[in-house]
PDB file of C-alpha atoms in Angstrom:
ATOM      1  CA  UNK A 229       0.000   0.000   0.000  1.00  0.00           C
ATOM      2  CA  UNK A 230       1.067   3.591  -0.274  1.00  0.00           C
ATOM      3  CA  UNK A 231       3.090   4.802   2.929  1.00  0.00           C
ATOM      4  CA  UNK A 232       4.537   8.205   3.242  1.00  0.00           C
ATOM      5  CA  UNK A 233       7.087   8.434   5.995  1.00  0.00           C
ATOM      6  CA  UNK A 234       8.564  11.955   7.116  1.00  0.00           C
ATOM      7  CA  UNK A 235      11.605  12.836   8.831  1.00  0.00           C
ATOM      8  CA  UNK A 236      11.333  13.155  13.036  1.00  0.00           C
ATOM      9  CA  UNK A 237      10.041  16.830  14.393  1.00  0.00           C
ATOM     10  CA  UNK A 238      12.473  19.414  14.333  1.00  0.00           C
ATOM     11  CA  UNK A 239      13.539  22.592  16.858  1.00  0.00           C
ATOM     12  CA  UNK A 240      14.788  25.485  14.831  1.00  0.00           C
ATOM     13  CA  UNK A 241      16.060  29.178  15.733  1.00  0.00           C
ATOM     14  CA  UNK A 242      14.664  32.217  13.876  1.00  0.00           C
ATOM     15  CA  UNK A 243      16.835  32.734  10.901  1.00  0.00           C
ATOM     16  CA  UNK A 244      17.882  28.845  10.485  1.00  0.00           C
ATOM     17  CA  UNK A 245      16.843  26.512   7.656  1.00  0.00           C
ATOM     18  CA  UNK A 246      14.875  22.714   8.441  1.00  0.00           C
ATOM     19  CA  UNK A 247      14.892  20.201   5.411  1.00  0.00           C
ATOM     20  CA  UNK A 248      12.398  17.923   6.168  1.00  0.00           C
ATOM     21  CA  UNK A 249      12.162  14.433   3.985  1.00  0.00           C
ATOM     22  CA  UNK A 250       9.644  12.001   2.607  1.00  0.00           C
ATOM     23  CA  UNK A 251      10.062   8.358   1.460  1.00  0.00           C
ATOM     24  CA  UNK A 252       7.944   7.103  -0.702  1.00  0.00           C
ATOM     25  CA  UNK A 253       6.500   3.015  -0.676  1.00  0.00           C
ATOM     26  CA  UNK A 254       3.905   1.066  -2.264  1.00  0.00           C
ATOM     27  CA  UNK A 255       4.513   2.335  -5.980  1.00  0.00           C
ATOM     28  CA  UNK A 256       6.088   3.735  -8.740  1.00  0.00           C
ATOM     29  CA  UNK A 257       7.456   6.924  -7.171  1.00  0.00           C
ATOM     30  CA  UNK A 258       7.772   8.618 -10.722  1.00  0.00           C
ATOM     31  CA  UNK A 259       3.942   8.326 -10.926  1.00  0.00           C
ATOM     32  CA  UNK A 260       2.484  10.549  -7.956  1.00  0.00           C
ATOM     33  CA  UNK A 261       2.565  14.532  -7.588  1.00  0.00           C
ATOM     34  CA  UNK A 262       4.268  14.848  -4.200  1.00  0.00           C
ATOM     35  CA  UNK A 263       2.896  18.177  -2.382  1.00  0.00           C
ATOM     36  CA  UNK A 264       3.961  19.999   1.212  1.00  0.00           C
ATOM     37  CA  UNK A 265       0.938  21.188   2.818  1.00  0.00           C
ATOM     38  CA  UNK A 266       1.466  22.557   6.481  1.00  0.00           C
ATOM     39  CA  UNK A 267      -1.210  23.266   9.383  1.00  0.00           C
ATOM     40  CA  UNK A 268       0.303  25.539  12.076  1.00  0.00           C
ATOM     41  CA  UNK A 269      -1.128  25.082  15.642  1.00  0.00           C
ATOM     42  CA  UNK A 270      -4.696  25.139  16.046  1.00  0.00           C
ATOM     43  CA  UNK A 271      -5.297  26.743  12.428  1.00  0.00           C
ATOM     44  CA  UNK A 272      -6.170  25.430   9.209  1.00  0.00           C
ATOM     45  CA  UNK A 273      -4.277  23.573   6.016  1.00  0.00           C
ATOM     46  CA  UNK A 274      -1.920  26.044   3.922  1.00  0.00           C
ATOM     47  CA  UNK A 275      -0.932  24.370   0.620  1.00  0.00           C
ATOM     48  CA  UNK A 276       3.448  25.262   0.108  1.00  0.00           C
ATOM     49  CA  UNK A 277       3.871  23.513  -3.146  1.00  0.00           C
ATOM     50  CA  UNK A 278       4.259  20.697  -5.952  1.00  0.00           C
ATOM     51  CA  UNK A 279       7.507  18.428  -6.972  1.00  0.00           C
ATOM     52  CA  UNK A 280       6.743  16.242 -10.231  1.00  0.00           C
ATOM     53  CA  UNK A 281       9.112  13.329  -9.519  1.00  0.00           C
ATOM     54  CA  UNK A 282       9.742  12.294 -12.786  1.00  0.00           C
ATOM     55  CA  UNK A 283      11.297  15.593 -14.245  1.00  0.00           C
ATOM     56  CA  UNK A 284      12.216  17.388 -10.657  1.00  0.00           C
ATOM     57  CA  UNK A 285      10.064  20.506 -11.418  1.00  0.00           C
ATOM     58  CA  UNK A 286       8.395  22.458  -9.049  1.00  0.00           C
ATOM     59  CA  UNK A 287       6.127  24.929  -8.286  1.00  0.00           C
ATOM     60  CA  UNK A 288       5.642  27.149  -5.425  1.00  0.00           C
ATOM     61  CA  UNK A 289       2.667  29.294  -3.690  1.00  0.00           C
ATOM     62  CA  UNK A 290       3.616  32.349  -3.937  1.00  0.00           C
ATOM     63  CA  UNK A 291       3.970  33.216  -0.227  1.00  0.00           C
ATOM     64  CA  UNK A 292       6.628  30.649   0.383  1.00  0.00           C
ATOM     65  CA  UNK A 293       8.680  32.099  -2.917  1.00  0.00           C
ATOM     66  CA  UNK A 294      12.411  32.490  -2.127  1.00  0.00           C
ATOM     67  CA  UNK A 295      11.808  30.505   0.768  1.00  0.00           C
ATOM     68  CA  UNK A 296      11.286  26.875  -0.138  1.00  0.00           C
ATOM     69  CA  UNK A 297      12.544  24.444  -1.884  1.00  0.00           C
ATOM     70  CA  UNK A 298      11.690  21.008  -3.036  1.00  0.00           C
ATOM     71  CA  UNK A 299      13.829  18.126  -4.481  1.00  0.00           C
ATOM     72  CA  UNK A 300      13.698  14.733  -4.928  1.00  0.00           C
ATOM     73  CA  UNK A 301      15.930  11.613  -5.007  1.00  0.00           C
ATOM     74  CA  UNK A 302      14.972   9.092  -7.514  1.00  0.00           C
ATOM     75  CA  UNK A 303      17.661   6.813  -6.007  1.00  0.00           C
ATOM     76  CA  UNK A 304      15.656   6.533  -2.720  1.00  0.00           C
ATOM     77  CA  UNK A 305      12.117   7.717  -3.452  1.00  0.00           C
ATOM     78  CA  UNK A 306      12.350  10.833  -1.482  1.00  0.00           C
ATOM     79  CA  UNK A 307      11.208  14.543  -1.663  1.00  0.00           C
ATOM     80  CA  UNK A 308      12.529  17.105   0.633  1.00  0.00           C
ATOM     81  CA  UNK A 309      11.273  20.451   1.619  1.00  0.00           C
ATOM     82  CA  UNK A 310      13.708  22.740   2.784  1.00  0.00           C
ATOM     83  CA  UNK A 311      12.573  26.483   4.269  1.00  0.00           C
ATOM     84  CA  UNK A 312      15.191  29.178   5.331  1.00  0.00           C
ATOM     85  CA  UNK A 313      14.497  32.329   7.018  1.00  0.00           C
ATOM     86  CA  UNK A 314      12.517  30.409   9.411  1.00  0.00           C
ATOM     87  CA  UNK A 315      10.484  32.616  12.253  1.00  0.00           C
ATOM     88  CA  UNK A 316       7.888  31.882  14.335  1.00  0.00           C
ATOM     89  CA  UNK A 317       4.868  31.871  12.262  1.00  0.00           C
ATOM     90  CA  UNK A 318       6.597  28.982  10.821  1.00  0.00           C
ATOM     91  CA  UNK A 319       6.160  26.755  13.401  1.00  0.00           C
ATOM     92  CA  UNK A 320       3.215  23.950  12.192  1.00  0.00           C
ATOM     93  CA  UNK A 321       3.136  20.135  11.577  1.00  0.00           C
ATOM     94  CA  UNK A 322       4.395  19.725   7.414  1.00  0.00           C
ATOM     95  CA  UNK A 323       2.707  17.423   5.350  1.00  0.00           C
ATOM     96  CA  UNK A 324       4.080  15.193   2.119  1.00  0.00           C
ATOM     97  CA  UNK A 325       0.856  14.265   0.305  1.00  0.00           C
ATOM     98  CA  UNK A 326       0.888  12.411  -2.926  1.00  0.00           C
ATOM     99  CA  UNK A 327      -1.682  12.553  -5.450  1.00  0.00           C
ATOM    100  CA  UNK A 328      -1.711  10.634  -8.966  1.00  0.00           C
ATOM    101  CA  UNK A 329      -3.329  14.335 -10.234  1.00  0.00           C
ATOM    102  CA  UNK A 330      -1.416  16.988  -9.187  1.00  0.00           C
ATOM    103  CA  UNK A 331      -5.020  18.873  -8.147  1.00  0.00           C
ATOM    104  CA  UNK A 332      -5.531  15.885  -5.713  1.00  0.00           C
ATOM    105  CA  UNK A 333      -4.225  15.176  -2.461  1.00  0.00           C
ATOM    106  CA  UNK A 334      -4.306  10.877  -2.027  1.00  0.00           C
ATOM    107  CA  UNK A 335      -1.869   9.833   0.562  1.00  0.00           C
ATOM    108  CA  UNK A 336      -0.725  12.116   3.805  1.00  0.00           C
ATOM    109  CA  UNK A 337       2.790  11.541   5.365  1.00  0.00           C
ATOM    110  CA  UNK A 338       2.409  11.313   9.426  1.00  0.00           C
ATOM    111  CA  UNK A 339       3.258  14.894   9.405  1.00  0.00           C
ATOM    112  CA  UNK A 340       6.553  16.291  11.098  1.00  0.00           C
ATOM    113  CA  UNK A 341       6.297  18.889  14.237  1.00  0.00           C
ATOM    114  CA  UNK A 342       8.561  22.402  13.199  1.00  0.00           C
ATOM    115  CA  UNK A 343       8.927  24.123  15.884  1.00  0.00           C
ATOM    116  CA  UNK A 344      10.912  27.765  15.772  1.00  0.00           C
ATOM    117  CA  UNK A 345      11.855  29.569  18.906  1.00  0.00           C
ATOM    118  CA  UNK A 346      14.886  31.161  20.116  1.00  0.00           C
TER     119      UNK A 346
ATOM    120  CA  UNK B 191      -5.147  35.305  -3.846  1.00  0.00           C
ATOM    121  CA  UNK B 192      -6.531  34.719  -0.556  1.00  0.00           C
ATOM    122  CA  UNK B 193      -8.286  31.306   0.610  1.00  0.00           C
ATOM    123  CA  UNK B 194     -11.304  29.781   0.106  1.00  0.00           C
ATOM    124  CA  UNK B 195     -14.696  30.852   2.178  1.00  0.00           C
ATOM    125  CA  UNK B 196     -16.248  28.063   4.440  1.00  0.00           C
ATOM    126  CA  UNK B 197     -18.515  28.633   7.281  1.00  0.00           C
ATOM    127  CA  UNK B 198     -16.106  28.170  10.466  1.00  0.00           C
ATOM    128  CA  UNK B 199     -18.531  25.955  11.891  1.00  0.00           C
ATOM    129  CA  UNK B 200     -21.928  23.409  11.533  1.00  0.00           C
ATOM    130  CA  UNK B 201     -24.032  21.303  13.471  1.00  0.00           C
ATOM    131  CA  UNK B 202     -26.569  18.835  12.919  1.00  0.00           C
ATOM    132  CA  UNK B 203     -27.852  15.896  14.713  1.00  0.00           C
ATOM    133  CA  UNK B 204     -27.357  12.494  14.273  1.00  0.00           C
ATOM    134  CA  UNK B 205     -29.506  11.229  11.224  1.00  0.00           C
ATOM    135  CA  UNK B 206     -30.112  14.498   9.837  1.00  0.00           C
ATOM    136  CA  UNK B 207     -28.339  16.220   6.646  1.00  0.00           C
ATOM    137  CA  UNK B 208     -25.353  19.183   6.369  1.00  0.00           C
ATOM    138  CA  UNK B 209     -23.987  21.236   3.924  1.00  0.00           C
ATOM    139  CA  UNK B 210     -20.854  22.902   3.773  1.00  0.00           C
ATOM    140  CA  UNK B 211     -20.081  25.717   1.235  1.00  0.00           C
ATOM    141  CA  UNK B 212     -17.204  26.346  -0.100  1.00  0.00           C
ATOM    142  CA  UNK B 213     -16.809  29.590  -2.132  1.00  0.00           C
ATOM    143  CA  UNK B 214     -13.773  30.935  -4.326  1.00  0.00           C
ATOM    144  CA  UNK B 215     -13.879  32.736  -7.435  1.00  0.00           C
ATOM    145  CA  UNK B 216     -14.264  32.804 -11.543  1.00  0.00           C
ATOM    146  CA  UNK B 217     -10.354  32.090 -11.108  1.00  0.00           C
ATOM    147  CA  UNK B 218     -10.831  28.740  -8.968  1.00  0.00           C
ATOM    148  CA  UNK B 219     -13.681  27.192  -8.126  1.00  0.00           C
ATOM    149  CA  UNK B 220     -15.485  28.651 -10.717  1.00  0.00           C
ATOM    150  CA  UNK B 221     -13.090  27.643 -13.575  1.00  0.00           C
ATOM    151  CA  UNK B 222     -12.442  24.107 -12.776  1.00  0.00           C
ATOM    152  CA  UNK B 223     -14.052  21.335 -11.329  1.00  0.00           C
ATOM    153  CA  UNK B 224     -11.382  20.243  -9.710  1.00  0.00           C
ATOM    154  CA  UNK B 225     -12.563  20.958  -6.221  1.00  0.00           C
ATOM    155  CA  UNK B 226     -11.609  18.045  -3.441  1.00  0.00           C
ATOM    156  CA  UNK B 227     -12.834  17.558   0.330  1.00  0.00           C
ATOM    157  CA  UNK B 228     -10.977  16.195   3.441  1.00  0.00           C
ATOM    158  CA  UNK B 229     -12.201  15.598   6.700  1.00  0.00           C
ATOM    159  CA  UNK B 230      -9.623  15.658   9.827  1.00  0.00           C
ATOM    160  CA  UNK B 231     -10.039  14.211  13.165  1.00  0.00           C
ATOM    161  CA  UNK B 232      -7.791  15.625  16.080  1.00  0.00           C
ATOM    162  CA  UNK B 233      -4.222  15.140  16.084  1.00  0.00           C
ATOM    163  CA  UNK B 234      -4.681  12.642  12.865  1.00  0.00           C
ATOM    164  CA  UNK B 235      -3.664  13.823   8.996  1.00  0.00           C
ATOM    165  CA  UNK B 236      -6.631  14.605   7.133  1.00  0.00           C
ATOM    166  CA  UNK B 237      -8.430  11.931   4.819  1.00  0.00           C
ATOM    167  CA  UNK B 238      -9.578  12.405   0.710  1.00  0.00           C
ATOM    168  CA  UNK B 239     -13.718  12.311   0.910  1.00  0.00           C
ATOM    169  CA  UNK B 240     -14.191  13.931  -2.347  1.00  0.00           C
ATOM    170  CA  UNK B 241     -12.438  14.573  -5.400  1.00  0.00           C
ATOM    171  CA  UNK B 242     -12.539  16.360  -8.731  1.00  0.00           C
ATOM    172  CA  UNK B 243     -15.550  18.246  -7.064  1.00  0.00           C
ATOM    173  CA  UNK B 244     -18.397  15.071  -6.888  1.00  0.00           C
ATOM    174  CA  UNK B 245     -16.278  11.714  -6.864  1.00  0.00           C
ATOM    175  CA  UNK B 246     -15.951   9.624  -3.691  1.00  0.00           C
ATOM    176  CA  UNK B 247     -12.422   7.414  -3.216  1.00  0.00           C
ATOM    177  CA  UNK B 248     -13.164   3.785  -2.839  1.00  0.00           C
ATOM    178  CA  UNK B 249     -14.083   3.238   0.963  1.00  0.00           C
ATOM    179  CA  UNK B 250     -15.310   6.439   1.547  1.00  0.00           C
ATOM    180  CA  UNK B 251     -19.042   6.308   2.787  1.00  0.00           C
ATOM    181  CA  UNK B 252     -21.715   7.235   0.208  1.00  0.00           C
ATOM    182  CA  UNK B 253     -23.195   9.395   2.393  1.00  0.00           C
ATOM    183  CA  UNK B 254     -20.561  11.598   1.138  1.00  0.00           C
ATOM    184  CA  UNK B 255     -21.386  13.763  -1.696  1.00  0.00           C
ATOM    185  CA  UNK B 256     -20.148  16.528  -3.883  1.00  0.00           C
ATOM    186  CA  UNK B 257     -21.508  19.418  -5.774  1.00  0.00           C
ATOM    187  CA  UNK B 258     -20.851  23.205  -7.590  1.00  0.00           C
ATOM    188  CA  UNK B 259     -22.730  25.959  -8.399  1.00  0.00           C
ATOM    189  CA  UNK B 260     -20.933  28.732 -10.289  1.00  0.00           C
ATOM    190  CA  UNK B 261     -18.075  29.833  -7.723  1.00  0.00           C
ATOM    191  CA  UNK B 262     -19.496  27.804  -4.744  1.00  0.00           C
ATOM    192  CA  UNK B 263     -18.850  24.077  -4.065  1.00  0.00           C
ATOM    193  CA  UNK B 264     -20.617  21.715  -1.738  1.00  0.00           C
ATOM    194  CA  UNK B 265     -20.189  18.962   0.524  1.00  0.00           C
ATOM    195  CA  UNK B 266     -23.656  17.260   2.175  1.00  0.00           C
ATOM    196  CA  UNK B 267     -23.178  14.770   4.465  1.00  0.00           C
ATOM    197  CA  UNK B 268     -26.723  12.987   4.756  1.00  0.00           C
ATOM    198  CA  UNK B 269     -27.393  10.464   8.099  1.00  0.00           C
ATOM    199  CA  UNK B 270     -25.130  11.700  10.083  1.00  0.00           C
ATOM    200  CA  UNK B 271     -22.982  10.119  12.566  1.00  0.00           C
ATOM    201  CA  UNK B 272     -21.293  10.724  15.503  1.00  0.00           C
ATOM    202  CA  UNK B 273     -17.823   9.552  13.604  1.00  0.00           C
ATOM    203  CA  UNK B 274     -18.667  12.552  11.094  1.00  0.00           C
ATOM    204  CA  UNK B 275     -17.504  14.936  14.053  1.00  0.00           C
ATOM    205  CA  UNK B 276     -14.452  16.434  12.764  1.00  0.00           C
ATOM    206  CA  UNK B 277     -13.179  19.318  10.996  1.00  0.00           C
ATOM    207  CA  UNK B 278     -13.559  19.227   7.086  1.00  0.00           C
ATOM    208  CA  UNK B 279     -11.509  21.633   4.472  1.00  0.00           C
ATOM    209  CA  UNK B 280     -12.401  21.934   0.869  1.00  0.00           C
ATOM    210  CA  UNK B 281      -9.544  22.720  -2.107  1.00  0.00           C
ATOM    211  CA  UNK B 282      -9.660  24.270  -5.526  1.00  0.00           C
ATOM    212  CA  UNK B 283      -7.462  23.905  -8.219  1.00  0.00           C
ATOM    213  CA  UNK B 284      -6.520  27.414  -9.680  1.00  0.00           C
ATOM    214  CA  UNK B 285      -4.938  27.019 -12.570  1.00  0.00           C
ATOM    215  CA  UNK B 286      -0.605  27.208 -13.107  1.00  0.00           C
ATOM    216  CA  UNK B 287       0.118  24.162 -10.770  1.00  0.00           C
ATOM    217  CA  UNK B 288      -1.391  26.765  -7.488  1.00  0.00           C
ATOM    218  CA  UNK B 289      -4.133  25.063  -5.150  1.00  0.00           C
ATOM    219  CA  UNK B 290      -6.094  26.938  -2.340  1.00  0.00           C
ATOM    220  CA  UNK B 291      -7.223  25.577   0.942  1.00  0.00           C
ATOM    221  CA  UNK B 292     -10.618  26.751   2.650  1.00  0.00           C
ATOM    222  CA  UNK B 293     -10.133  27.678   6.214  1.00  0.00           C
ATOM    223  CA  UNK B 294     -12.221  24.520   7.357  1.00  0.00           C
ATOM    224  CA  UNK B 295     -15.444  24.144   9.295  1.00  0.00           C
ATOM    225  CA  UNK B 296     -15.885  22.716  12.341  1.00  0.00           C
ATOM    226  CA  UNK B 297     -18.811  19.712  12.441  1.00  0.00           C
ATOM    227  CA  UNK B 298     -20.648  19.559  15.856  1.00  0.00           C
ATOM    228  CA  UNK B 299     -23.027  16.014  15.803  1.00  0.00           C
ATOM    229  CA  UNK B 300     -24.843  16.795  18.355  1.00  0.00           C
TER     230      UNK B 300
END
């Protein structure tokens, strides 16, 4: 079956960068979207952005521009989402999500915990 | 481009029928129908109820359903149940790889 499985939660300082990771099981890892969604405490989802697998492109919400980036390692079916210029409002649980469309959201990672704070 | 409108929260009792609206604009919601659902218990990742605006997944319920009306979508959840508790967000497609989230609606079975 599909499993998404993300990298453990993370304790940041304002001004650092996290890279958070997701590897991909239970199918052809060239053949799902792979999105970052993130839900900061008690508030809703926010959607940060696409990687297509098979080429490496990506594409970005515009509020995280110049902040994020997304990658992927065919080697070891994994995506990473790195953010710099972290601060506090960044703090939230990130989500990998794969979807076989890229305007669907199919399978959600566990989710890891971000936490900035000086 | 800001997110899409739901009401922050709904209540029904068990048995009975909800709606929850969804509204964008002529750039989202009302340009594709490409609108999906997810419902989210606490503390757990949310789950795909409805996609591509009126399809249900395999093993989702069909008391699940889906609709649109011009920039508005819908999701009706008919018989309720106290397991429907749980907040639900909807998500448009908007054209140029960008999605937007609702801010979700809280479901009260009471």
């Amino acid at each position: 079956q599909v499993q998404l499985v993300q990298s453990g939660a993370e304790v940041k300082k304002p001004g650092a960068s996290v890279k958070v990771s997701c590897k991909a099981s239970g199918y052809t890892f060239t053949s799902y979207y792979i999105h970052w969604v993130r839900q900061a405490p008690g508030q809703g989802l926010e959607w940060m952005g696409i990687i297509n697998p098979t080429g490496g492109s990506s594409s970005y919400a515009q509020k995280f521009q110049g902040r994020v980036t997304m990658t992927r390692d065919t080697s070891t079916s994994t995506v990473y989402m790195e953010l710099s210029s972290l601060r506090s409002e960044d703090t939230a649980v990130y989500y990998c999500v794969s979807g076989i469309q890229l305007w669907s959201f199919d399978y959600w990672g566990q989710g890891t915990l971000v936490t900035v704070s000086s | 481009q800001s997110a899409l409108t739901q009401p922050a929260s709904v209540s029904g009792s068990p048995g009975q029928s909800i709606t929850i609206s969804c509204t964008g604009t002529s750039s989202d919601v009302g340009s594709y129908n490409l609108v999906s659902w997810y419902q989210q218990h606490p503390g757990k990742a949310p789950k795909l109820m409805i996609y591509e605006g009126s399809k249900r997944p395999s093993g989702v319920s069909n008391r699940f359903s889906g609709s649109k009306s011009g920039n508005t979508a819908s999701l009706t959840i008919s018989g309720l149940q106290a397991e429907d508790e749980a907040d639900y967000y909807c998500c448009s497609y908007a054209g140029s790889s960008t999605l937007y989230f609702g801010g979700g609606t809280r479901l009260t079975v009471l």
